[in-house]
Amino acid sequence: MDAAPFWRDRRVLVTGCTGLVGAWTTRLLIEQGAHVVGLIRDRVAGSELYRSGVAERIDVVRGAVEDDKLIERTLAEYEIQTVFHLAAQTIVGVANRSPLSTFESNIQGTWSVLEAARRCGSRPQVIVASSDKAYGEHAELPYTEDAPAQGEASLRREQACADMLALTYAHTYGLSVCVTRCGNFYGGGDLNFNRIVPGTVRSVLRGERPVIRSDGRLRARLLLRQRRRAGLLAFGATPGRSAGVDRPCLQLLERDPR
C-alpha cells in the first residue's frame, strides 16, 4: 500500500518528536510530503531529529504535552488533521524514580491530547502509541486485542490507563482513535544505552565487553523502519495484527548486529 497520496500536504502533529520513535516517524512523514508540526519540551542534542536535519523542516511548538491549552491552541492554529501522540516517559528506571512526573506525561498528557482533539472543530485522527507491556503476564501467547490489560508494574499500569482513556474517547465521543501496542524497538538514534542494541554498539566501539542484562527469555523486537511505516498505515490496517521478532538477546547480537 502506497501511503504517500494520503499524507501529502496533510497537517500532522507529532508529540515526542525528539524521541526514538518520534524522530523516525517525523522523518518518514516529511518524506511522504506531510506538513509536520512537532511538539518539543526539551531540546535533545543527540536526537535523530536534529542529527538528520529534519528539525529544520518542521514547524516547532515548544511546551509540555500535559499543557491542555497549548495542545488545543496547536490543533486549532495549525489546522491539524492527524496526531501521532508519541510523547511519554518510557524508561522504567526513570518512571520508578519519578512516578508523579511520569503520571503527568503519560496519563495527563494523553487526556490533554484527546480532549483537545474532541474540542477542536476539525476533530483530527489520533494515533496513541502504547506498548504490549500493558497486557502484563498471560499464560496464553501471543496476545490478542481481546486480552485484558493486567500489567502490574507502575509503567505498565500507566500504559493501560492511557489506553483506556483513548478507547473512552473513541467509544463515548466518536473520536477517530487508534492505539498501537508495539513491542521493543531498535534502530538508529537510540540514546538509551541500557537497551541491548545501542548498549552493545557503544561497548564494541569503546573496546569493552557488552553487558547482557537479560535473563535469556525471548523478547519481541521490531526494527524501527518496520514500525514507522506501520504507524502511517495504522488507520487502514487490519485490527488484531502485530509484527515483531522473538529472539534471545545473545542471538540478536550474533545474527543482527545493526
C-alpha positions as a LaTeX table, in Angstrom:
\begin{tabular}{lrrr}
\hline
Residue & $x$ (\AA) & $y$ (\AA) & $z$ (\AA) \\
\hline
Met1 & 0.00 & 0.00 & 0.00 \\
Asp2 & 1.37 & 3.39 & $-1.03$ \\
Ala3 & 0.69 & 5.81 & 1.82 \\
Ala4 & 2.18 & 8.88 & 0.09 \\
Pro5 & $-1.04$ & 10.25 & $-1.53$ \\
Phe6 & $-2.84$ & 10.21 & 1.83 \\
Trp7 & $-0.05$ & 12.02 & 3.70 \\
Arg8 & 0.90 & 14.52 & 1.00 \\
Asp9 & 0.24 & 18.04 & 2.39 \\
Arg10 & $-1.58$ & 16.53 & 5.38 \\
Arg11 & $-1.16$ & 18.62 & 8.52 \\
Val12 & 0.22 & 16.32 & 11.23 \\
Leu13 & 1.15 & 16.94 & 14.86 \\
Val14 & 3.82 & 14.66 & 16.35 \\
Thr15 & 4.24 & 14.80 & 20.13 \\
Gly16 & 7.50 & 13.37 & 21.42 \\
Cys17 & 9.20 & 14.02 & 18.08 \\
Thr18 & 12.70 & 14.10 & 19.62 \\
Gly19 & 12.34 & 10.54 & 20.92 \\
Leu20 & 13.49 & 7.37 & 19.21 \\
Val21 & 10.16 & 6.55 & 17.56 \\
Gly22 & 9.09 & 10.17 & 17.20 \\
Ala23 & 12.16 & 11.24 & 15.25 \\
Trp24 & 11.87 & 8.39 & 12.73 \\
Thr25 & 8.11 & 8.87 & 12.37 \\
Thr26 & 8.64 & 12.58 & 11.70 \\
Arg27 & 11.32 & 11.79 & 9.16 \\
Leu28 & 9.06 & 9.41 & 7.25 \\
Leu29 & 6.14 & 11.85 & 7.33 \\
Ile30 & 8.37 & 14.50 & 5.77 \\
Glu31 & 9.47 & 12.01 & 3.11 \\
Gln32 & 5.78 & 11.30 & 2.41 \\
Gly33 & 5.13 & 15.00 & 1.87 \\
Ala34 & 3.25 & 15.78 & 5.10 \\
His35 & 3.27 & 19.19 & 6.77 \\
Val36 & 4.58 & 18.28 & 10.24 \\
Val37 & 4.26 & 20.23 & 13.47 \\
Gly38 & 6.47 & 18.91 & 16.27 \\
Leu39 & 5.80 & 19.38 & 19.98 \\
Ile40 & 9.14 & 19.68 & 21.78 \\
Arg41 & 9.58 & 20.12 & 25.52 \\
Asp42 & 13.38 & 19.73 & 25.74 \\
Arg43 & 15.99 & 20.06 & 23.03 \\
Val44 & 17.81 & 16.70 & 22.96 \\
Ala45 & 21.02 & 17.43 & 21.09 \\
Gly46 & 21.72 & 13.82 & 20.14 \\
Ser47 & 18.22 & 13.14 & 18.85 \\
Glu48 & 17.89 & 11.78 & 15.33 \\
Leu49 & 15.53 & 14.70 & 14.68 \\
Tyr50 & 18.48 & 17.11 & 14.87 \\
Arg51 & 21.20 & 14.81 & 13.60 \\
Ser52 & 19.28 & 14.16 & 10.38 \\
Gly53 & 18.38 & 17.81 & 9.84 \\
Val54 & 14.65 & 17.02 & 9.92 \\
Ala55 & 14.12 & 19.55 & 12.72 \\
Glu56 & 14.77 & 22.33 & 10.20 \\
Arg57 & 11.93 & 21.07 & 8.00 \\
Ile58 & 9.08 & 21.12 & 10.53 \\
Asp59 & 7.15 & 23.72 & 12.50 \\
Val60 & 8.06 & 23.55 & 16.18 \\
Val61 & 5.80 & 24.23 & 19.16 \\
Arg62 & 7.63 & 24.48 & 22.50 \\
Gly63 & 5.95 & 23.11 & 25.58 \\
Ala64 & 4.74 & 20.09 & 27.53 \\
Val65 & 2.16 & 17.62 & 26.31 \\
Glu66 & 0.18 & 17.92 & 29.55 \\
Asp67 & $-0.46$ & 21.63 & 28.85 \\
Asp68 & $-4.00$ & 21.25 & 27.58 \\
Lys69 & $-4.40$ & 24.88 & 26.49 \\
Leu70 & $-1.19$ & 24.67 & 24.45 \\
Ile71 & $-2.31$ & 21.46 & 22.75 \\
Glu72 & $-5.74$ & 22.89 & 21.95 \\
Arg73 & $-4.19$ & 26.05 & 20.52 \\
Thr74 & $-1.77$ & 24.00 & 18.41 \\
Leu75 & $-4.51$ & 21.84 & 16.92 \\
Ala76 & $-6.61$ & 24.88 & 16.08 \\
Glu77 & $-3.97$ & 27.28 & 14.76 \\
Tyr78 & $-2.10$ & 24.71 & 12.67 \\
Glu79 & $-5.35$ & 23.08 & 11.46 \\
Ile80 & $-4.09$ & 19.63 & 12.43 \\
Gln81 & $-5.71$ & 16.67 & 10.68 \\
Thr82 & $-3.80$ & 13.78 & 12.31 \\
Val83 & $-1.99$ & 13.48 & 15.65 \\
Phe84 & 0.76 & 10.98 & 16.43 \\
His85 & 0.80 & 11.02 & 20.22 \\
Leu86 & 4.24 & 9.58 & 20.99 \\
Ala87 & 5.29 & 11.74 & 23.95 \\
Ala88 & 5.74 & 9.65 & 27.10 \\
Gln89 & 8.20 & 8.54 & 29.72 \\
Thr90 & 9.16 & 5.05 & 28.56 \\
Ile91 & 12.29 & 4.29 & 30.61 \\
Val92 & 11.39 & 2.01 & 33.51 \\
Gly93 & 14.10 & 3.27 & 35.88 \\
Val94 & 13.12 & 6.91 & 35.45 \\
Ala95 & 9.42 & 6.07 & 35.79 \\
Asn96 & 10.06 & 4.23 & 39.07 \\
Arg97 & 12.16 & 7.06 & 40.49 \\
Ser98 & 9.81 & 9.85 & 39.37 \\
Pro99 & 6.25 & 8.49 & 39.41 \\
Leu100 & 4.48 & 11.86 & 39.60 \\
Ser101 & 6.14 & 13.38 & 36.54 \\
Thr102 & 5.58 & 10.08 & 34.73 \\
Phe103 & 1.87 & 10.13 & 35.59 \\
Glu104 & 1.67 & 13.69 & 34.30 \\
Ser105 & 3.34 & 12.99 & 30.97 \\
Asn106 & 1.89 & 9.54 & 30.29 \\
Ile107 & $-1.67$ & 9.86 & 31.62 \\
Gln108 & $-2.44$ & 13.57 & 31.82 \\
Gly109 & $-0.60$ & 14.12 & 28.55 \\
Thr110 & $-2.83$ & 11.56 & 26.85 \\
Trp111 & $-6.09$ & 13.06 & 28.05 \\
Ser112 & $-4.84$ & 16.55 & 27.13 \\
Val113 & $-4.31$ & 15.43 & 23.53 \\
Leu114 & $-7.61$ & 13.54 & 23.36 \\
Glu115 & $-9.67$ & 16.33 & 24.92 \\
Ala116 & $-8.08$ & 18.92 & 22.65 \\
Ala117 & $-8.90$ & 16.75 & 19.65 \\
Arg118 & $-12.51$ & 16.37 & 20.86 \\
Arg119 & $-12.93$ & 20.11 & 21.31 \\
Cys120 & $-11.21$ & 21.02 & 18.07 \\
Gly121 & $-13.64$ & 21.74 & 15.24 \\
Ser122 & $-11.74$ & 19.58 & 12.75 \\
Arg123 & $-11.74$ & 16.55 & 15.14 \\
Pro124 & $-8.39$ & 15.16 & 13.96 \\
Gln125 & $-7.47$ & 11.49 & 13.91 \\
Val126 & $-5.32$ & 10.45 & 16.88 \\
Ile127 & $-2.79$ & 7.61 & 16.99 \\
Val128 & $-1.80$ & 6.79 & 20.58 \\
Ala129 & 1.44 & 4.88 & 20.99 \\
Ser130 & 1.19 & 2.29 & 23.74 \\
Ser131 & 3.11 & $-0.91$ & 24.45 \\
Asp132 & 2.48 & $-4.63$ & 24.63 \\
Lys133 & 3.64 & $-4.33$ & 28.26 \\
Ala134 & 0.12 & $-3.09$ & 29.05 \\
Tyr135 & $-1.07$ & $-6.69$ & 28.70 \\
Gly136 & 1.08 & $-7.87$ & 31.59 \\
Glu137 & 1.68 & $-11.59$ & 32.12 \\
His138 & $-0.60$ & $-14.01$ & 30.28 \\
Ala139 & $-0.43$ & $-17.79$ & 30.19 \\
Glu140 & $-1.69$ & $-17.88$ & 26.61 \\
Leu141 & 0.53 & $-16.29$ & 23.97 \\
Pro142 & 0.61 & $-14.46$ & 21.66 \\
Tyr143 & $-1.67$ & $-11.72$ & 22.94 \\
Thr144 & $-4.78$ & $-10.71$ & 21.05 \\
Glu145 & $-6.52$ & $-7.35$ & 21.23 \\
Asp146 & $-9.20$ & $-9.01$ & 23.36 \\
Ala147 & $-6.68$ & $-9.89$ & 26.09 \\
Pro148 & $-7.18$ & $-7.85$ & 29.28 \\
Ala149 & $-4.62$ & $-5.22$ & 30.24 \\
Gln150 & $-3.29$ & $-6.51$ & 33.56 \\
Gly151 & 0.24 & $-5.19$ & 33.85 \\
Glu152 & 1.28 & $-4.85$ & 37.49 \\
Ala153 & 4.40 & $-2.68$ & 37.32 \\
Ser154 & 3.98 & 1.09 & 37.53 \\
Leu155 & 4.80 & 1.87 & 33.89 \\
Arg156 & 2.52 & $-0.92$ & 32.66 \\
Arg157 & $-0.39$ & 0.42 & 34.71 \\
Glu158 & 0.13 & 3.87 & 33.23 \\
Gln159 & 0.16 & 2.47 & 29.71 \\
Ala160 & $-3.07$ & 0.59 & 30.38 \\
Cys161 & $-4.65$ & 3.74 & 31.81 \\
Ala162 & $-3.70$ & 5.78 & 28.74 \\
Asp163 & $-5.13$ & 3.01 & 26.53 \\
Met164 & $-8.46$ & 3.10 & 28.38 \\
Leu165 & $-8.62$ & 6.89 & 28.07 \\
Ala166 & $-8.08$ & 6.60 & 24.32 \\
Leu167 & $-10.77$ & 3.95 & 23.94 \\
Thr168 & $-13.16$ & 6.02 & 26.06 \\
Tyr169 & $-12.81$ & 8.97 & 23.70 \\
Ala170 & $-13.33$ & 6.65 & 20.73 \\
His171 & $-16.45$ & 4.89 & 22.03 \\
Thr172 & $-18.07$ & 7.70 & 24.03 \\
Tyr173 & $-17.25$ & 10.74 & 21.90 \\
Gly174 & $-16.78$ & 9.15 & 18.48 \\
Leu175 & $-13.20$ & 10.38 & 18.16 \\
Ser176 & $-11.15$ & 8.63 & 15.48 \\
Val177 & $-8.54$ & 6.93 & 17.68 \\
Cys178 & $-6.07$ & 4.11 & 17.05 \\
Val179 & $-3.98$ & 2.59 & 19.85 \\
Thr180 & $-0.81$ & 0.77 & 18.78 \\
Arg181 & 0.68 & $-1.74$ & 21.23 \\
Cys182 & 4.14 & $-2.49$ & 19.93 \\
Gly183 & 7.00 & $-4.45$ & 21.42 \\
Asn184 & 10.65 & $-3.40$ & 21.80 \\
Phe185 & 12.20 & $-1.20$ & 19.13 \\
Tyr186 & 15.76 & $-0.95$ & 17.93 \\
Gly187 & 17.30 & 1.29 & 15.33 \\
Gly188 & 19.47 & 4.31 & 14.66 \\
Gly189 & 19.41 & 7.21 & 17.08 \\
Asp190 & 18.58 & 5.21 & 20.22 \\
Leu191 & 20.20 & 7.11 & 23.11 \\
Asn192 & 19.10 & 4.72 & 25.88 \\
Phe193 & 22.29 & 2.73 & 26.34 \\
Asn194 & 20.66 & 0.38 & 28.84 \\
Arg195 & 18.99 & $-1.27$ & 25.85 \\
Ile196 & 20.73 & $-4.27$ & 24.31 \\
Val197 & 21.42 & $-2.91$ & 20.82 \\
Pro198 & 22.72 & 0.64 & 21.48 \\
Gly199 & 24.49 & $-0.53$ & 24.65 \\
Thr200 & 26.32 & $-3.28$ & 22.75 \\
Val201 & 27.24 & $-0.98$ & 19.86 \\
Arg202 & 28.73 & 1.55 & 22.26 \\
Ser203 & 30.64 & $-1.14$ & 24.14 \\
Val204 & 32.12 & $-2.51$ & 20.91 \\
Leu205 & 33.15 & 0.98 & 19.76 \\
Arg206 & 34.87 & 1.52 & 23.11 \\
Gly207 & 36.56 & $-1.87$ & 23.01 \\
Glu208 & 34.60 & $-3.06$ & 26.04 \\
Arg209 & 32.73 & $-6.29$ & 26.70 \\
Pro210 & 28.96 & $-5.90$ & 26.16 \\
Val211 & 26.78 & $-6.08$ & 29.26 \\
Ile212 & 23.89 & $-8.54$ & 28.89 \\
Arg213 & 21.12 & $-7.58$ & 31.32 \\
Ser214 & 18.54 & $-10.05$ & 30.02 \\
Asp215 & 17.61 & $-13.27$ & 31.80 \\
Gly216 & 17.64 & $-15.09$ & 28.46 \\
Arg217 & 13.91 & $-15.04$ & 27.75 \\
Leu218 & 12.61 & $-14.28$ & 24.27 \\
Arg219 & 11.78 & $-10.62$ & 23.66 \\
Ala220 & 9.85 & $-9.27$ & 20.69 \\
Arg221 & 11.96 & $-6.73$ & 18.80 \\
Leu222 & 10.90 & $-4.57$ & 15.90 \\
Leu223 & 13.24 & $-2.66$ & 13.61 \\
Leu224 & 12.16 & 0.98 & 13.53 \\
Arg225 & 11.99 & 1.02 & 9.74 \\
Gln226 & 9.16 & $-1.51$ & 10.03 \\
Arg227 & 7.35 & 0.27 & 12.86 \\
Arg228 & 7.39 & 3.73 & 11.38 \\
Arg229 & 5.73 & 2.54 & 8.16 \\
Ala230 & 3.22 & 0.50 & 10.18 \\
Gly231 & 2.31 & 3.63 & 12.11 \\
Leu232 & 1.50 & 5.57 & 8.95 \\
Leu233 & $-0.76$ & 2.76 & 7.75 \\
Ala234 & $-2.46$ & 2.32 & 11.14 \\
Phe235 & $-5.84$ & 3.74 & 10.14 \\
Gly236 & $-6.09$ & 1.40 & 7.18 \\
Ala237 & $-4.65$ & $-1.69$ & 8.86 \\
Thr238 & $-6.49$ & $-4.86$ & 9.78 \\
Pro239 & $-7.03$ & $-4.89$ & 13.57 \\
Gly240 & $-5.62$ & $-7.70$ & 15.66 \\
Arg241 & $-2.32$ & $-7.99$ & 13.81 \\
Ser242 & 1.15 & $-7.29$ & 15.15 \\
Ala243 & 4.67 & $-7.53$ & 13.83 \\
Gly244 & 7.83 & $-8.41$ & 15.69 \\
Val245 & 10.77 & $-10.75$ & 16.05 \\
Asp246 & 11.21 & $-13.08$ & 19.03 \\
Arg247 & 14.89 & $-13.60$ & 19.72 \\
Pro248 & 17.06 & $-14.13$ & 22.77 \\
Cys249 & 19.38 & $-11.17$ & 23.36 \\
Leu250 & 22.52 & $-13.19$ & 22.63 \\
Gln251 & 21.08 & $-14.44$ & 19.33 \\
Leu252 & 20.16 & $-10.88$ & 18.39 \\
Leu253 & 23.77 & $-9.81$ & 18.80 \\
Glu254 & 25.08 & $-12.76$ & 16.82 \\
Arg255 & 22.65 & $-12.56$ & 13.90 \\
Asp256 & 21.56 & $-8.91$ & 13.64 \\
Pro257 & 24.45 & $-6.59$ & 14.52 \\
Arg258 & 22.66 & $-3.48$ & 13.27 \\
\hline
\end{tabular}
